[in-house]
Structures are given as structure tokens and as C-alpha cells.
Amino acid sequence: MEKREFLKVAGVVTAGSIILPLASCNPQASSEEESPEKETKVNTTTFELPALAYGFDALAPNIDARTMEIHHGKHHAGYVRKLNAALEGNTKFAGQSLEEILAAVGEEDTSVRNNGGGHFNHTLFWDSMSPNGGGTPEGDLKNAIDAAFGSFEAFQDQFSTAAKTRFGSGWAWLCKDAEGKLFVTYTPNQDNPLMTNLAEAKGTPILGLDVWEHAYYLNYQNRRGDYIANFYNVIDWAKVGSRLG
Ligand code: MN
């Protein structure tokens, strides 16, 4: 087949001008023979709001039922919905897990950053609390906290200070670094230490405390310090310890 005849068959001859498809730098190539790396994968993953493992009123009086209901059913649900909207038709994060997305997210990915962070952070938060929580860590987690901070009380002091001094909205974190050593940090907004392109301190969060006003204002108003102090009454240390890996 001559080149012109091939192009006619391919449907790219228009009114005397010829528009060459990318593949026709080799006139023998048909579109089916284009190299696989030219195919663009489009995201088809959708994320879902996880159910709480306890009732809205289960953490009261430390966290009141109305706050839990709005926080989970409105705020967290909104992050999931907006994350799915931001990922619809997306190519950069196609087929990636939430952790992979957060590791790759950059300044330019505003909605994926805010809502992907929001989904991860709240999922970890709900799963770090229990109506049977409180007390102090045991076993490997106790040893890791003692090794990193000196004592549980010294850890609490660092974590509470991070939560109190995070100006505006954000999160306080207990994380493990690449060597498994624990450290405390905080992040603004819905960022977290998994965001290697954005976080000052990078690591894997094993415990997070939401210090956005929406997390405590109905019950505590401006008394963030009281909310932080009462958080220790509901921490599920066995769950947190299971993330030491
Ligand atoms: Mn929140």
C-alpha cells in the first residue's frame, strides 16, 4: 500500500491537507502497533467512607456524639467525595493506593493533597480511638516510646505541645521513621508525614490528633488544651502498637 493510500484508509486526509498521526513517522505502522507507553491509564479507583467501629456517643464525654456525627458523616465524607471527584479521569495517580498517592502528591495537586490527606488522616484517627481506650502503652510500643522520648510522660509532653502549638488547622503526629524510630511532629491543614514532597518531617504516622476546630469546638469551644488532654482517655494503644510493623 502506498503511503497516501494508507493515510486515506486511516481517515486522516482532509481537503488536500494531510494530518499525520504520531505513529506515521513510520508509514508502515498502524495505530494498533503504537508502543504501549503511549497508552494513558486513567484512574478508575474510588474510595469509600469507612464505617466507625463504635457509636457516635461511645467516646463521650471526651468527644461528644454530635461532634463525632458531623465530623465523620459530613467532614470525612466530604473529603472522600472530593477526593473521588479530583481523581476522576486522573492519569498521574491511576491505580495507586492512598498511601502511594500521598507519597507522590505535590504542590500542584491541591485537591488530591487536601482531600487525600483528609481521607487518610481521619481514617487513622477513628481507628486509633476506642471507648475502652486510655491508659498507657505496653510491650513493644512502650519500649519504642521509652527509647525515643525517655518516658511515656516525656512523649505526652512533646505530643501535647505539638498539638497545642500547631497554629490554625492541622494535625499532631506520632510517627516511625525509616529505621523504625519514633518521633513527634505536626503538619498544617490535611497534610501528613507520608507526603514526601511536602512534609518537613517524613515518616509513617501511627497516631494522629485532629486539631482543626471542627474536631472539638462544639464541646470545648476555644479550649483546645482540654480536648488534647482528654484525647489520652480514648487512645487505643493496642491499635497504635500494631502499626509499629
Ligand atoms: Mn477533621
mmCIF file of C-alpha atoms and ligand atoms in Angstrom:
data_model
loop_
_atom_site.group_PDB
_atom_site.id
_atom_site.type_symbol
_atom_site.label_atom_id
_atom_site.label_comp_id
_atom_site.label_asym_id
_atom_site.label_seq_id
_atom_site.Cartn_x
_atom_site.Cartn_y
_atom_site.Cartn_z
ATOM 1 C CA MET A 1 0.000 0.000 0.000
ATOM 2 C CA GLU A 2 1.347 3.440 -0.886
ATOM 3 C CA LYS A 3 1.654 5.999 1.848
ATOM 4 C CA ARG A 4 -1.156 8.195 0.538
ATOM 5 C CA GLU A 5 -3.477 5.215 0.219
ATOM 6 C CA PHE A 6 -2.685 4.148 3.794
ATOM 7 C CA LEU A 7 -3.467 7.627 5.102
ATOM 8 C CA LYS A 8 -6.811 7.604 3.298
ATOM 9 C CA VAL A 9 -7.646 4.292 4.923
ATOM 10 C CA ALA A 10 -6.642 5.744 8.289
ATOM 11 C CA GLY A 11 -9.082 8.582 7.705
ATOM 12 C CA VAL A 12 -6.625 11.414 8.127
ATOM 13 C CA VAL A 13 -6.816 13.001 4.646
ATOM 14 C CA THR A 14 -8.778 16.225 4.838
ATOM 15 C CA ALA A 15 -9.373 18.697 1.986
ATOM 16 C CA GLY A 16 -5.939 18.323 0.466
ATOM 17 C CA SER A 17 -4.033 18.601 3.677
ATOM 18 C CA ILE A 18 -2.592 15.622 5.435
ATOM 19 C CA ILE A 19 -2.570 15.401 9.185
ATOM 20 C CA LEU A 20 -0.028 12.857 10.237
ATOM 21 C CA PRO A 21 -0.787 10.825 13.300
ATOM 22 C CA LEU A 22 2.146 10.418 15.708
ATOM 23 C CA ALA A 23 2.749 6.844 14.669
ATOM 24 C CA SER A 24 3.141 7.711 10.982
ATOM 25 C CA CYS A 25 6.767 8.751 11.309
ATOM 26 C CA ASN A 26 6.941 5.110 10.286
ATOM 27 C CA PRO A 27 4.419 4.994 7.434
ATOM 28 C CA GLN A 28 4.142 1.199 7.785
ATOM 29 C CA ALA A 29 2.844 1.439 11.342
ATOM 30 C CA SER A 30 -0.840 1.211 12.009
ATOM 31 C CA SER A 31 -2.397 2.706 15.114
ATOM 32 C CA GLU A 32 -2.651 -0.766 16.660
ATOM 33 C CA GLU A 33 1.126 -1.004 16.571
ATOM 34 C CA GLU A 34 1.820 2.100 18.621
ATOM 35 C CA SER A 35 4.158 1.464 21.519
ATOM 36 C CA PRO A 36 2.408 0.589 24.803
ATOM 37 C CA GLU A 37 3.982 3.532 26.687
ATOM 38 C CA LYS A 38 1.855 5.905 24.621
ATOM 39 C CA GLU A 39 -1.275 4.459 26.220
ATOM 40 C CA THR A 40 -2.571 6.661 29.011
ATOM 41 C CA LYS A 41 -4.018 4.983 32.083
ATOM 42 C CA VAL A 42 -6.971 6.761 33.574
ATOM 43 C CA ASN A 43 -7.857 6.338 37.233
ATOM 44 C CA THR A 44 -10.826 4.095 37.966
ATOM 45 C CA THR A 45 -10.323 3.750 41.727
ATOM 46 C CA THR A 46 -12.944 5.167 44.060
ATOM 47 C CA PHE A 47 -12.531 5.475 47.804
ATOM 48 C CA GLU A 48 -15.265 4.918 50.387
ATOM 49 C CA LEU A 49 -16.052 6.369 53.788
ATOM 50 C CA PRO A 50 -15.185 3.666 56.350
ATOM 51 C CA ALA A 51 -17.791 2.881 58.998
ATOM 52 C CA LEU A 52 -16.905 3.709 62.587
ATOM 53 C CA ALA A 53 -16.158 0.689 64.800
ATOM 54 C CA TYR A 54 -18.144 2.295 67.646
ATOM 55 C CA GLY A 55 -21.190 4.512 68.092
ATOM 56 C CA PHE A 56 -21.147 8.291 67.779
ATOM 57 C CA ASP A 57 -21.689 8.563 71.553
ATOM 58 C CA ALA A 58 -19.114 5.916 72.502
ATOM 59 C CA LEU A 59 -16.250 8.341 73.164
ATOM 60 C CA ALA A 60 -18.278 10.803 75.256
ATOM 61 C CA PRO A 61 -17.624 12.822 77.311
ATOM 62 C CA ASN A 62 -14.123 13.053 75.831
ATOM 63 C CA ILE A 63 -15.561 13.605 72.341
ATOM 64 C CA ASP A 64 -19.293 14.299 72.209
ATOM 65 C CA ALA A 65 -21.758 12.441 69.965
ATOM 66 C CA ARG A 66 -22.782 15.465 67.881
ATOM 67 C CA THR A 67 -19.156 16.287 67.051
ATOM 68 C CA MET A 68 -18.497 12.662 66.074
ATOM 69 C CA GLU A 69 -21.611 12.533 63.881
ATOM 70 C CA ILE A 70 -20.773 15.737 61.998
ATOM 71 C CA HIS A 71 -17.055 15.034 61.867
ATOM 72 C CA HIS A 72 -17.491 11.551 60.376
ATOM 73 C CA GLY A 73 -20.698 11.997 58.393
ATOM 74 C CA LYS A 74 -20.034 15.477 56.975
ATOM 75 C CA HIS A 75 -16.352 16.374 57.159
ATOM 76 C CA HIS A 76 -14.782 12.968 56.470
ATOM 77 C CA ALA A 77 -17.491 12.081 53.947
ATOM 78 C CA GLY A 78 -16.765 15.369 52.172
ATOM 79 C CA TYR A 79 -13.054 14.577 51.889
ATOM 80 C CA VAL A 80 -13.864 11.178 50.353
ATOM 81 C CA ARG A 81 -16.346 12.676 47.879
ATOM 82 C CA LYS A 82 -13.974 15.448 46.795
ATOM 83 C CA LEU A 83 -11.038 13.031 46.559
ATOM 84 C CA ASN A 84 -13.034 10.815 44.187
ATOM 85 C CA ALA A 85 -14.031 13.869 42.144
ATOM 86 C CA ALA A 86 -10.396 15.014 41.929
ATOM 87 C CA LEU A 87 -9.262 11.531 40.836
ATOM 88 C CA GLU A 88 -11.948 11.066 38.175
ATOM 89 C CA GLY A 89 -10.162 10.810 34.836
ATOM 90 C CA ASN A 90 -6.836 11.463 36.574
ATOM 91 C CA THR A 91 -3.746 9.908 34.980
ATOM 92 C CA LYS A 92 -0.954 10.771 37.466
ATOM 93 C CA PHE A 93 -2.384 8.630 40.288
ATOM 94 C CA ALA A 94 -4.142 5.926 38.229
ATOM 95 C CA GLY A 95 -4.398 2.618 40.071
ATOM 96 C CA GLN A 96 -2.439 3.835 43.116
ATOM 97 C CA SER A 97 -3.248 3.110 46.746
ATOM 98 C CA LEU A 98 -3.979 6.061 49.021
ATOM 99 C CA GLU A 99 -0.505 5.749 50.566
ATOM 100 C CA GLU A 100 1.119 5.757 47.096
ATOM 101 C CA ILE A 101 -0.927 8.812 46.121
ATOM 102 C CA LEU A 102 0.161 10.694 49.243
ATOM 103 C CA ALA A 103 3.820 9.772 48.675
ATOM 104 C CA ALA A 104 3.647 11.232 45.140
ATOM 105 C CA VAL A 105 1.402 14.244 45.703
ATOM 106 C CA GLY A 106 2.882 17.682 45.018
ATOM 107 C CA GLU A 107 2.125 21.397 45.333
ATOM 108 C CA GLU A 108 0.249 21.314 42.014
ATOM 109 C CA ASP A 109 -2.207 18.600 43.171
ATOM 110 C CA THR A 110 -4.193 20.837 45.518
ATOM 111 C CA SER A 111 -7.435 18.862 45.694
ATOM 112 C CA VAL A 112 -5.790 15.418 45.876
ATOM 113 C CA ARG A 113 -3.430 16.740 48.565
ATOM 114 C CA ASN A 114 -6.198 18.221 50.738
ATOM 115 C CA ASN A 115 -8.813 15.520 50.281
ATOM 116 C CA GLY A 116 -6.494 12.511 50.031
ATOM 117 C CA GLY A 117 -4.803 13.722 53.202
ATOM 118 C CA GLY A 118 -8.202 14.319 54.789
ATOM 119 C CA HIS A 119 -9.332 10.766 53.982
ATOM 120 C CA PHE A 120 -6.152 9.106 55.275
ATOM 121 C CA ASN A 121 -5.880 11.265 58.404
ATOM 122 C CA HIS A 122 -9.462 10.757 59.552
ATOM 123 C CA THR A 123 -9.397 7.016 58.841
ATOM 124 C CA LEU A 124 -6.311 6.691 61.056
ATOM 125 C CA PHE A 125 -7.877 8.966 63.707
ATOM 126 C CA TRP A 126 -11.116 6.927 64.064
ATOM 127 C CA ASP A 127 -9.115 3.710 64.142
ATOM 128 C CA SER A 128 -6.836 4.998 66.915
ATOM 129 C CA MET A 129 -9.628 5.566 69.433
ATOM 130 C CA SER A 130 -11.862 3.225 71.430
ATOM 131 C CA PRO A 131 -14.421 3.538 74.224
ATOM 132 C CA ASN A 132 -12.131 1.089 76.041
ATOM 133 C CA GLY A 133 -9.037 3.188 75.325
ATOM 134 C CA GLY A 134 -6.766 5.184 77.563
ATOM 135 C CA GLY A 135 -4.088 4.000 79.958
ATOM 136 C CA THR A 136 -0.504 3.638 78.814
ATOM 137 C CA PRO A 137 1.225 1.670 76.027
ATOM 138 C CA GLU A 138 2.580 -1.790 76.731
ATOM 139 C CA GLY A 139 5.120 -4.157 75.222
ATOM 140 C CA ASP A 140 6.987 -3.147 72.066
ATOM 141 C CA LEU A 141 5.247 0.231 71.853
ATOM 142 C CA LYS A 142 6.157 1.085 75.458
ATOM 143 C CA ASN A 143 9.762 0.144 74.719
ATOM 144 C CA ALA A 144 9.839 2.174 71.474
ATOM 145 C CA ILE A 145 8.369 5.234 73.228
ATOM 146 C CA ASP A 146 10.836 4.924 76.117
ATOM 147 C CA ALA A 147 13.725 4.567 73.649
ATOM 148 C CA ALA A 148 12.705 7.616 71.606
ATOM 149 C CA PHE A 149 11.442 10.007 74.303
ATOM 150 C CA GLY A 150 12.789 8.696 77.626
ATOM 151 C CA SER A 151 9.368 8.006 79.140
ATOM 152 C CA PHE A 152 5.655 7.971 78.331
ATOM 153 C CA GLU A 153 5.274 11.287 80.195
ATOM 154 C CA ALA A 154 8.013 12.856 78.058
ATOM 155 C CA PHE A 155 6.251 11.601 74.903
ATOM 156 C CA GLN A 156 2.927 13.047 76.129
ATOM 157 C CA ASP A 157 4.600 16.386 76.779
ATOM 158 C CA GLN A 158 6.026 16.523 73.226
ATOM 159 C CA PHE A 159 2.810 15.315 71.570
ATOM 160 C CA SER A 160 0.560 17.694 73.538
ATOM 161 C CA THR A 161 2.902 20.602 72.823
ATOM 162 C CA ALA A 162 2.833 19.783 69.087
ATOM 163 C CA ALA A 163 -0.974 19.672 69.180
ATOM 164 C CA LYS A 164 -1.262 22.944 71.134
ATOM 165 C CA THR A 165 1.288 24.887 69.108
ATOM 166 C CA ARG A 166 0.083 23.813 65.642
ATOM 167 C CA PHE A 167 -1.165 27.272 64.634
ATOM 168 C CA GLY A 168 -4.568 27.196 62.923
ATOM 169 C CA SER A 169 -5.775 23.907 61.458
ATOM 170 C CA GLY A 170 -3.720 20.736 61.318
ATOM 171 C CA TRP A 171 -2.658 17.521 62.982
ATOM 172 C CA ALA A 172 -0.207 16.313 65.639
ATOM 173 C CA TRP A 173 1.505 13.018 64.847
ATOM 174 C CA LEU A 174 3.393 10.147 66.422
ATOM 175 C CA CYS A 175 5.365 8.600 63.555
ATOM 176 C CA LYS A 176 8.009 5.997 62.878
ATOM 177 C CA ASP A 177 10.925 6.912 60.638
ATOM 178 C CA ALA A 178 12.603 4.686 58.031
ATOM 179 C CA GLU A 179 14.647 2.970 60.782
ATOM 180 C CA GLY A 180 11.544 2.400 62.910
ATOM 181 C CA LYS A 181 12.434 5.091 65.477
ATOM 182 C CA LEU A 182 9.509 7.118 66.811
ATOM 183 C CA PHE A 183 9.207 10.903 66.573
ATOM 184 C CA VAL A 184 6.566 13.597 67.100
ATOM 185 C CA THR A 185 5.720 16.249 64.531
ATOM 186 C CA TYR A 186 2.820 18.325 63.257
ATOM 187 C CA THR A 187 1.510 19.295 59.837
ATOM 188 C CA PRO A 188 -0.795 22.066 58.586
ATOM 189 C CA ASN A 189 -4.275 21.553 57.103
ATOM 190 C CA GLN A 190 -4.709 17.928 55.884
ATOM 191 C CA ASP A 191 -1.036 17.300 55.131
ATOM 192 C CA ASN A 192 0.711 14.376 56.805
ATOM 193 C CA PRO A 193 4.219 12.913 57.081
ATOM 194 C CA LEU A 194 3.557 10.407 54.247
ATOM 195 C CA MET A 195 3.686 13.351 51.804
ATOM 196 C CA THR A 196 7.376 13.088 50.986
ATOM 197 C CA ASN A 197 7.289 16.067 48.602
ATOM 198 C CA LEU A 198 5.577 18.364 51.113
ATOM 199 C CA ALA A 199 6.163 17.332 54.742
ATOM 200 C CA GLU A 200 9.060 18.770 56.725
ATOM 201 C CA ALA A 201 9.363 15.577 58.804
ATOM 202 C CA LYS A 202 8.767 12.415 56.767
ATOM 203 C CA GLY A 203 7.631 9.123 58.230
ATOM 204 C CA THR A 204 4.719 6.757 58.769
ATOM 205 C CA PRO A 205 2.056 8.057 61.177
ATOM 206 C CA ILE A 206 0.944 5.533 63.831
ATOM 207 C CA LEU A 207 -1.192 8.025 65.809
ATOM 208 C CA GLY A 208 -2.722 11.348 64.772
ATOM 209 C CA LEU A 209 -4.731 14.003 66.604
ATOM 210 C CA ASP A 210 -7.007 16.321 64.628
ATOM 211 C CA VAL A 211 -6.691 19.865 65.994
ATOM 212 C CA TRP A 212 -8.989 21.549 63.465
ATOM 213 C CA GLU A 213 -11.666 23.490 65.371
ATOM 214 C CA HIS A 214 -14.329 21.241 63.794
ATOM 215 C CA ALA A 215 -12.859 18.371 65.875
ATOM 216 C CA TYR A 216 -13.613 19.962 69.245
ATOM 217 C CA TYR A 217 -15.369 23.336 69.074
ATOM 218 C CA LEU A 218 -18.944 22.199 69.863
ATOM 219 C CA ASN A 219 -17.884 20.715 73.195
ATOM 220 C CA TYR A 220 -14.714 22.603 74.084
ATOM 221 C CA GLN A 221 -15.098 25.931 72.212
ATOM 222 C CA ASN A 222 -11.644 27.543 72.350
ATOM 223 C CA ARG A 223 -10.231 25.154 74.977
ATOM 224 C CA ARG A 224 -8.015 23.116 72.670
ATOM 225 C CA GLY A 225 -5.794 22.156 75.629
ATOM 226 C CA ASP A 226 -8.663 20.367 77.398
ATOM 227 C CA TYR A 227 -9.555 18.468 74.207
ATOM 228 C CA ILE A 228 -5.933 17.361 73.842
ATOM 229 C CA ALA A 229 -5.706 16.266 77.488
ATOM 230 C CA ASN A 230 -8.912 14.200 77.182
ATOM 231 C CA PHE A 231 -7.776 12.541 73.927
ATOM 232 C CA TYR A 232 -5.463 10.356 76.046
ATOM 233 C CA ASN A 233 -8.579 8.836 77.682
ATOM 234 C CA VAL A 234 -9.676 7.272 74.381
ATOM 235 C CA ILE A 235 -6.422 6.299 72.619
ATOM 236 C CA ASP A 236 -6.417 2.615 71.655
ATOM 237 C CA TRP A 237 -2.756 1.889 72.387
ATOM 238 C CA ALA A 238 -3.012 -1.729 71.187
ATOM 239 C CA LYS A 239 -4.086 -0.441 67.750
ATOM 240 C CA VAL A 240 -1.331 2.170 67.719
ATOM 241 C CA GLY A 241 1.214 -0.501 68.708
ATOM 242 C CA SER A 242 0.033 -2.795 65.898
ATOM 243 C CA ARG A 243 1.324 -0.154 63.424
ATOM 244 C CA LEU A 244 4.921 -0.464 64.625
ATOM 245 C CA GLY A 245 5.343 -3.194 61.999
HETATM 246 MN MN MN B 1 -11.272 16.667 60.986
#
